[in-house]
GROMACS .gro file of C-alpha atoms in nm:
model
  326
    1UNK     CA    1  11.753  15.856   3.040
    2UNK     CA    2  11.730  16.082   2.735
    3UNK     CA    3  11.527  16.341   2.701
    4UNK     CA    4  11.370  16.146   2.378
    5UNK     CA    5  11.320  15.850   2.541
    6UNK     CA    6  11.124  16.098   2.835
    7UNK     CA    7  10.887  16.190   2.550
    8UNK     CA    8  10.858  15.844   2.385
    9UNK     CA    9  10.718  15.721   2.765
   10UNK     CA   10  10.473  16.033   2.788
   11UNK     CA   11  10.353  16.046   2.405
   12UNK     CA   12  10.289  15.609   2.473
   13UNK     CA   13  10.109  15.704   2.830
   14UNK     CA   14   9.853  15.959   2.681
   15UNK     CA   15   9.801  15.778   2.366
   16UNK     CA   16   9.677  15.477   2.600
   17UNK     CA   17   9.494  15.703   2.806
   18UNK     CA   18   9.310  15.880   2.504
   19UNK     CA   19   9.245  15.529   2.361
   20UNK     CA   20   9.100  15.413   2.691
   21UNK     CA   21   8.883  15.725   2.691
   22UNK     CA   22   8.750  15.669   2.430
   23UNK     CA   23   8.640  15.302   2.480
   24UNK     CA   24   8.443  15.453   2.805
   25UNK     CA   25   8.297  15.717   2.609
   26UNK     CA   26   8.143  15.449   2.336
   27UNK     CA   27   7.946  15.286   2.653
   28UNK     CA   28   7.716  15.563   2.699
   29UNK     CA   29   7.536  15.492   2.343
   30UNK     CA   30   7.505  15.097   2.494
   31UNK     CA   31   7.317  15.169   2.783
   32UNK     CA   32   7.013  14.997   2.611
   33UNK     CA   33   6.724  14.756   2.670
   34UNK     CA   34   6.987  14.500   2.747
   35UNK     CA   35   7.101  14.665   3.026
   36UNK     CA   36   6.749  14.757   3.163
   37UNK     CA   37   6.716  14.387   3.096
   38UNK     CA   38   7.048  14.302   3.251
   39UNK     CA   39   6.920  14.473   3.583
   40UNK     CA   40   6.552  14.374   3.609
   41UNK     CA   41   6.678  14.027   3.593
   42UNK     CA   42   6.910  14.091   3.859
   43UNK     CA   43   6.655  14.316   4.088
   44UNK     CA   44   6.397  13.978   4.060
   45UNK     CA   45   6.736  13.758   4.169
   46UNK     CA   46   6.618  13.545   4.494
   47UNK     CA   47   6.964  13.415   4.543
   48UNK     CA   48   7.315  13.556   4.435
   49UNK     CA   49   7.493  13.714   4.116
   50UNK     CA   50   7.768  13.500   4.030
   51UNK     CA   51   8.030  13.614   3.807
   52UNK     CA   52   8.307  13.430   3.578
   53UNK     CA   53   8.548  13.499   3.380
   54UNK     CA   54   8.889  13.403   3.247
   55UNK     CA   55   9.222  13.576   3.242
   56UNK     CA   56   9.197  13.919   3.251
   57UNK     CA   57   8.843  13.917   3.226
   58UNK     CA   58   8.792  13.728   3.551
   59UNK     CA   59   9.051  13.968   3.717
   60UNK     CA   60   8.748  14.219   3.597
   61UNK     CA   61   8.467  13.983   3.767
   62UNK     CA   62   8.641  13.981   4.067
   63UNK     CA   63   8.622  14.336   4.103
   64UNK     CA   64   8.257  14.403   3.928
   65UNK     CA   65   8.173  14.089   4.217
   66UNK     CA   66   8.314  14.320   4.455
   67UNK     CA   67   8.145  14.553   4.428
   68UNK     CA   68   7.826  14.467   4.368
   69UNK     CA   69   7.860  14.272   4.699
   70UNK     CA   70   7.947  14.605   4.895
   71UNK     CA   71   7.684  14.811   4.733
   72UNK     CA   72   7.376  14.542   4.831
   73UNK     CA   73   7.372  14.300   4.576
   74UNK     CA   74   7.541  13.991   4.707
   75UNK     CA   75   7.790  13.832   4.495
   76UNK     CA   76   8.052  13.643   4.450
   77UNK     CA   77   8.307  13.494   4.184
   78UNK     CA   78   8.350  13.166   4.043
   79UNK     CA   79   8.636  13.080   3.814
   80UNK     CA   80   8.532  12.877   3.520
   81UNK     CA   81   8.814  12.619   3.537
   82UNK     CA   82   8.743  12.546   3.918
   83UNK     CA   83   8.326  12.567   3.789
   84UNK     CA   84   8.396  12.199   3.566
   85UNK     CA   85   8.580  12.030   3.869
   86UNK     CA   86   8.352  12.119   4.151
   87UNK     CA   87   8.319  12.468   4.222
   88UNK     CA   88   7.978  12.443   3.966
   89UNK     CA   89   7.796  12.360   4.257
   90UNK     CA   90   7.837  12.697   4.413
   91UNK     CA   91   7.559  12.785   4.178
   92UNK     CA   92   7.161  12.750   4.178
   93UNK     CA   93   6.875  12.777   4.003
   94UNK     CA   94   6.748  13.077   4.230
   95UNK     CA   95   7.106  13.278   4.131
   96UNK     CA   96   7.230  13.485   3.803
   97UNK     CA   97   7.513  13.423   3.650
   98UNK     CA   98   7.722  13.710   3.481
   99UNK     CA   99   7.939  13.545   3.229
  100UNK     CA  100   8.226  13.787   3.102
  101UNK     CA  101   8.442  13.697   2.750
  102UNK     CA  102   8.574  14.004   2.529
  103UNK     CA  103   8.544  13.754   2.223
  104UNK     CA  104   8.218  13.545   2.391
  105UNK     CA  105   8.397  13.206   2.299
  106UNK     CA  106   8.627  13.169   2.587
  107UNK     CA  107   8.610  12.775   2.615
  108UNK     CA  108   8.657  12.743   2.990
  109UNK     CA  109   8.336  12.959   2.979
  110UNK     CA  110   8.136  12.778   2.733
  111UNK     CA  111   8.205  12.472   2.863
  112UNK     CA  112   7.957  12.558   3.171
  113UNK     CA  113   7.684  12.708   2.969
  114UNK     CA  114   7.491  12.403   2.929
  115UNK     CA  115   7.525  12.316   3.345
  116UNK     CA  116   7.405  12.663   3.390
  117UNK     CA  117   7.129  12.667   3.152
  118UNK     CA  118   6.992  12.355   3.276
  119UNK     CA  119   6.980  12.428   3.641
  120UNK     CA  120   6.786  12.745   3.517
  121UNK     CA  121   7.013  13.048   3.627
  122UNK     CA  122   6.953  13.331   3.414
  123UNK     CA  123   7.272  13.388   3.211
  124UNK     CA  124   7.369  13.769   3.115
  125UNK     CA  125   7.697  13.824   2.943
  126UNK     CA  126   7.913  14.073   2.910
  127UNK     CA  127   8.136  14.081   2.573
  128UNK     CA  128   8.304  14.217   2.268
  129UNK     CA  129   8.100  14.036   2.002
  130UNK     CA  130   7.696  14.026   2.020
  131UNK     CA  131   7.712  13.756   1.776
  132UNK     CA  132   7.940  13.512   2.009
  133UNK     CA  133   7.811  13.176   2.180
  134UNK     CA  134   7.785  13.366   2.521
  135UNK     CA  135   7.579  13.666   2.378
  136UNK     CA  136   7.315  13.422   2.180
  137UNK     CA  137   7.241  13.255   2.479
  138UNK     CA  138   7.217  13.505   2.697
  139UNK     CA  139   6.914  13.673   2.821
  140UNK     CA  140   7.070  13.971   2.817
  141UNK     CA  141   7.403  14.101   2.648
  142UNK     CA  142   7.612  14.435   2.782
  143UNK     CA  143   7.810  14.530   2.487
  144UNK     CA  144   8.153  14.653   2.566
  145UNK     CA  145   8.353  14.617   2.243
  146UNK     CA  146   8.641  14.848   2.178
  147UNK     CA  147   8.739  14.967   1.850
  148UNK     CA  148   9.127  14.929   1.975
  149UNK     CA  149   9.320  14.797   2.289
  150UNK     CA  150   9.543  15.080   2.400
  151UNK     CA  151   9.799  14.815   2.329
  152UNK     CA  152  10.017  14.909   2.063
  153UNK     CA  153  10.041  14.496   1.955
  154UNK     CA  154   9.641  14.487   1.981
  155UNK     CA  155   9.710  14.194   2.208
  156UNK     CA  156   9.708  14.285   2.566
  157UNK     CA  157   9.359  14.371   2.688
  158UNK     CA  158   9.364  14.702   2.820
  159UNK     CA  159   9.100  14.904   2.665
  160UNK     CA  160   8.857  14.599   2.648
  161UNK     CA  161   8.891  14.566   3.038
  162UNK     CA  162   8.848  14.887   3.145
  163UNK     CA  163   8.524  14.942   2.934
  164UNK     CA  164   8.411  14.607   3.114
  165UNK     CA  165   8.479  14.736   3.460
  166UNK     CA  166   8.314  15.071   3.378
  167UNK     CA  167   8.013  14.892   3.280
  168UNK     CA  168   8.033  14.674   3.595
  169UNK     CA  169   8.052  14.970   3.770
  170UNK     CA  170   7.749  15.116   3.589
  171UNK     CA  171   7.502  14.798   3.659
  172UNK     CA  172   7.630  14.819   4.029
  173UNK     CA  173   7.527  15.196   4.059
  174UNK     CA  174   7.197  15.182   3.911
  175UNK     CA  175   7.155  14.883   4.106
  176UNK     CA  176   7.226  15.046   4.380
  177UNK     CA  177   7.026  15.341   4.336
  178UNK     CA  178   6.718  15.102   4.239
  179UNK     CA  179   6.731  14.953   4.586
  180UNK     CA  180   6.728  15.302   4.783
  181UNK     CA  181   7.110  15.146   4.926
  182UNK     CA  182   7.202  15.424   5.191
  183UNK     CA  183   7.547  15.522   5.350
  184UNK     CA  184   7.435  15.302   5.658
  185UNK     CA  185   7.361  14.992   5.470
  186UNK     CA  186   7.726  15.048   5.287
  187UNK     CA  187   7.891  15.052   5.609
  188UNK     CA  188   7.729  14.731   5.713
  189UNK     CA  189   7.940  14.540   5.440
  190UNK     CA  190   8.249  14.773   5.581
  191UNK     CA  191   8.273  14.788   5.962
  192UNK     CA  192   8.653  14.773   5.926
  193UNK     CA  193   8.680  15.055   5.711
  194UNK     CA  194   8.651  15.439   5.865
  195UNK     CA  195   8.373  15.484   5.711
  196UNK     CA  196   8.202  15.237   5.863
  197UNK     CA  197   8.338  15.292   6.215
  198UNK     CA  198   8.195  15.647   6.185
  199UNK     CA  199   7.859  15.550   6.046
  200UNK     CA  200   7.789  15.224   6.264
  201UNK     CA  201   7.896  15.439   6.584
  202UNK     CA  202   7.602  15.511   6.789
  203UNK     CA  203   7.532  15.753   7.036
  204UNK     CA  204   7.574  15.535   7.356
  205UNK     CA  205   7.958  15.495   7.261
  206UNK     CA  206   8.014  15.873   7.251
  207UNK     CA  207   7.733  16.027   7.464
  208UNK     CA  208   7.899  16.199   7.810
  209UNK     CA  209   7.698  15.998   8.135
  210UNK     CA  210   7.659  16.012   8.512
  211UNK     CA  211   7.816  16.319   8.606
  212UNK     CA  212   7.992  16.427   8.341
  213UNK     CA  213   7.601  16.562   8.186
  214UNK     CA  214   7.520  16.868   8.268
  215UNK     CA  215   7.207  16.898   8.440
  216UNK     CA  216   6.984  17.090   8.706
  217UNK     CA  217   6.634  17.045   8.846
  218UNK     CA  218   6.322  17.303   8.765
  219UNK     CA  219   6.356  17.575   9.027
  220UNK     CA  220   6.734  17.637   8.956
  221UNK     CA  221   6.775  17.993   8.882
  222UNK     CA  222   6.966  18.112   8.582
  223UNK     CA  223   7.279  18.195   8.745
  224UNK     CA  224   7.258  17.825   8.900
  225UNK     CA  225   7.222  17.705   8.520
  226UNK     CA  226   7.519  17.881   8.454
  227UNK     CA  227   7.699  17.749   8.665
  228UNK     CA  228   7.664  17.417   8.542
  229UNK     CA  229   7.723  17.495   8.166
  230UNK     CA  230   8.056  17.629   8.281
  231UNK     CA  231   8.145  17.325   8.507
  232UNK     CA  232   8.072  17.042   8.210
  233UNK     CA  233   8.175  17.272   7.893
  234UNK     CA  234   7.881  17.126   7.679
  235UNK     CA  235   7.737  17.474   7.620
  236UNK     CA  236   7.411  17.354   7.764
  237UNK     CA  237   7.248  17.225   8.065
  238UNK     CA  238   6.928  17.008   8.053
  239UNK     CA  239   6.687  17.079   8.294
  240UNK     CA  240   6.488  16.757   8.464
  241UNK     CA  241   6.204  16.724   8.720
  242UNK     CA  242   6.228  16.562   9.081
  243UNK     CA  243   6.140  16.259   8.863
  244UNK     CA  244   6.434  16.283   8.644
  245UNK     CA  245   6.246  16.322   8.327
  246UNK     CA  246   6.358  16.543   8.091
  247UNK     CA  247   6.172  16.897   8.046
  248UNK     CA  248   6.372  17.123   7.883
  249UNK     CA  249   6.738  17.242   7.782
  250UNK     CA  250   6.914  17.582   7.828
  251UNK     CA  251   7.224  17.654   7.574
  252UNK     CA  252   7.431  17.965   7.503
  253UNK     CA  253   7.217  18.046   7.176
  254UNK     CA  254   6.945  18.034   7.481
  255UNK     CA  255   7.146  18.266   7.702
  256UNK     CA  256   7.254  18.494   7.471
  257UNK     CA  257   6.859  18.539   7.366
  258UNK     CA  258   6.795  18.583   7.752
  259UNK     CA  259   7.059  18.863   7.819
  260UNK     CA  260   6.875  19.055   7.512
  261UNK     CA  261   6.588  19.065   7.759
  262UNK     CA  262   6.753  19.212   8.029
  263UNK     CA  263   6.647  18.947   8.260
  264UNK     CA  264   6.786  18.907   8.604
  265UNK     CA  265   6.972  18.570   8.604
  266UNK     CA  266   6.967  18.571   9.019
  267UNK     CA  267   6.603  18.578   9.011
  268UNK     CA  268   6.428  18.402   8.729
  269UNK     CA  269   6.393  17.991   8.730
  270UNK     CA  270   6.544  17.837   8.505
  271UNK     CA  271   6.201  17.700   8.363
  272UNK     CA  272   6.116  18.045   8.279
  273UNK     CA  273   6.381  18.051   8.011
  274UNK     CA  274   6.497  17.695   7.914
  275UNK     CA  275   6.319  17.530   7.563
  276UNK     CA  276   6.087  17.369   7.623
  277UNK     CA  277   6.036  16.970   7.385
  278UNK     CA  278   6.303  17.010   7.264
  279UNK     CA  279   6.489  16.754   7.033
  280UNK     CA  280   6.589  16.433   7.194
  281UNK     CA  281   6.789  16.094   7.076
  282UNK     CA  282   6.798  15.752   7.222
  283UNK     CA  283   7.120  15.619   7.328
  284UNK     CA  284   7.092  15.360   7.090
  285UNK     CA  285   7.024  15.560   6.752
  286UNK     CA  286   7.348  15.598   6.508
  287UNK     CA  287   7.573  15.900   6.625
  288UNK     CA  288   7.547  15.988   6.221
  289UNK     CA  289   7.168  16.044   6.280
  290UNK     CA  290   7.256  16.275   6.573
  291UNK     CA  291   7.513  16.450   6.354
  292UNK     CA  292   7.160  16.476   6.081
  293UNK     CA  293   6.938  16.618   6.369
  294UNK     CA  294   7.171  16.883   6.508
  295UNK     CA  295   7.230  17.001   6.121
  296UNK     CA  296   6.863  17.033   6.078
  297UNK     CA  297   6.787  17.195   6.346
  298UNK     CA  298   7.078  17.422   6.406
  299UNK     CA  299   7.148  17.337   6.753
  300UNK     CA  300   7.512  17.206   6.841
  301UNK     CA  301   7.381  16.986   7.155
  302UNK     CA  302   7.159  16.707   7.234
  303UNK     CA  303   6.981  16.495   7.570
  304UNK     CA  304   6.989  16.156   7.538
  305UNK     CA  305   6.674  15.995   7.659
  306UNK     CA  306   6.551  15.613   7.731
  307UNK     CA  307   6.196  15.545   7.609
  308UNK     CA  308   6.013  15.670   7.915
  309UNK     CA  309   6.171  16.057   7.867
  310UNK     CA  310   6.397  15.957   8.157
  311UNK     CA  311   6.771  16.187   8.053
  312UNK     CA  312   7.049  15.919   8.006
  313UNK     CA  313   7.311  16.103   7.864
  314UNK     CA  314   7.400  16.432   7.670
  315UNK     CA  315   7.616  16.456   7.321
  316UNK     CA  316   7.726  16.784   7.163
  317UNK     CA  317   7.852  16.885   6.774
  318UNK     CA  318   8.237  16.855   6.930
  319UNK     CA  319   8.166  16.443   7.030
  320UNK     CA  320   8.099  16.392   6.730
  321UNK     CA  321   8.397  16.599   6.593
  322UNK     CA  322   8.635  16.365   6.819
  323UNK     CA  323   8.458  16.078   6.688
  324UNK     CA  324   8.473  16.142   6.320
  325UNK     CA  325   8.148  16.133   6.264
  326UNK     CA  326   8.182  16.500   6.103
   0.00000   0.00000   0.00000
């Protein structure tokens, strides 16, 4: 390879990029009433978006479908060929239809827009030419024309797809913004994913039981609490009544606190020292939200507690550090 041809393949590369760039720029002045349109219609939606496309462009509405599924707004895609022999009747009146065509004439496309405007699916398009069939009849038209493909023969889309996807990506973030859609709900629609492992864990799969927590009854003295901190390595020790239910917890910020006291650990209860209501999660609460709690409050342990206050279990900042919840 010579070194001309090296810069004939990086001057090509950046020209396409700067092209590209500039096609995504050019969206920010066409985030208009259409697309506040294009996303009320969708928020009022009582069944699912449904997107189509042809070519390239439906290689774009499978990913915009994507994702607009995994960010809670179900969806799916229907190829317009498949939509005349059959697949038509994946659609329904209670759905929306996102119809995508760079020029807005794409036959296969067209073809369907009477079916869909009968059954009574609101149509929005997304395309290169507001004055097309598929912009006139939509209710709602995202403009993502290009000025050039980064294609040097204008004939490959490149710069007319990528726009499209950003703007995909655009209606499924304020769409997902709009409906308050949290980390949790994301890893609902991903529980193969890590992310979803981590944030669907919950505490009972993590949480250290029986006698692996750390735990003495009110009357223990100090150095008996100590004790027990050292034999579990939680860096606390909850303290219980002869019931069983929970009173207090006693952790090395605690016993560091003590010592500045001077107090005699031989001789003073354990109750005299411990913290009292404390913080406390249930055993079946997300380890995530115990990972929230002990950031909030500053505390690197917690009891784990069934609804009567009886102690269940114990989890500390280093479970969830195994776990990859952090």
């Amino acid at each position: 390879m010579t070194e001309q041809t090296s810069h004939d393949f990086r001057t090509s590369a950046l020209r396409a990029i700067r092209i590209e760039r500039d096609a995504i720029e050019a969206l920010e002045g066409r985030i208009d009433h259409h697309f506040l349109r294009a996303c009320e219609t969708i928020m009022a939606c009582k069944g699912r978006v449904v997107v189509t496309g042809m070519g390239k462009s439906g290689h774009i509405g499978n990913k915009i479908a994507a994702t607009l599924a995994s960010t809670g707004t179900p969806s799916f895609f229907v190829h317009p060929g498949e939509a005349s022999h059959g697949d038509l009747g994946m659609i329904t009146s209670q759905d929306v239809v996102i119809a995508i065509s760079n020029s807005g004439n794409t036959s296969e496309v067209v073809t369907i827009l009477p079916l869909i405007k009968r059954m009574g699916a609101p149509l929005i398009s997304m395309t290169g030419n507001p004055d097309s069939v598929l912009a006139r009849e939509a209710v709602a038209n995202l403009d993502v024309r290009v000025d050039a493909e980064a294609c040097p023969l204008g004939l490959a889309p490149t710069s007319s797809t990528t726009a499209t996807l950003v703007m995909g990506d655009a209606l499924a973030v304020a769409l997902l913004e709009a409906r308050s859609f949290s980390a949790e709900d994301f890893a609902f629609s991903h529980p193969g994913g890590s992310l979803g492992r981590r944030l669907l864990l919950k505490v009972s799969d993590i949480m250290h039981t029986g006698e692996q927590i750390p735990v003495v009854t009110e009357g223990t003295t100090l150095s008996g609490a100590l004790l027990e901190i050292s034999r579990k390595g939680l860096g606390m020790t909850t303290v219980v009544d002869a019931k069983g239910d929970l009173t207090g917890i006693f952790t090395d910020g605690d016993l560091r606190r003590t010592l500045d006291r001077s107090v005699d650990i031989h001789n003073t209860a354990i109750e005299e020292v411990m913290t009292r209501h404390g913080k406390t999660i249930a055993a079946d609460h997300l380890a995530a939200e115990a990972l929230n709690i002990m950031e909030e409050m500053k505390i690197n342990a917690l009891p784990v507690t069934d609804e009567k206050g009886t102690l269940v279990g114990a989890i500390n900042m280093h479970d969830l550090l195994r776990a990859g919840v952090i």
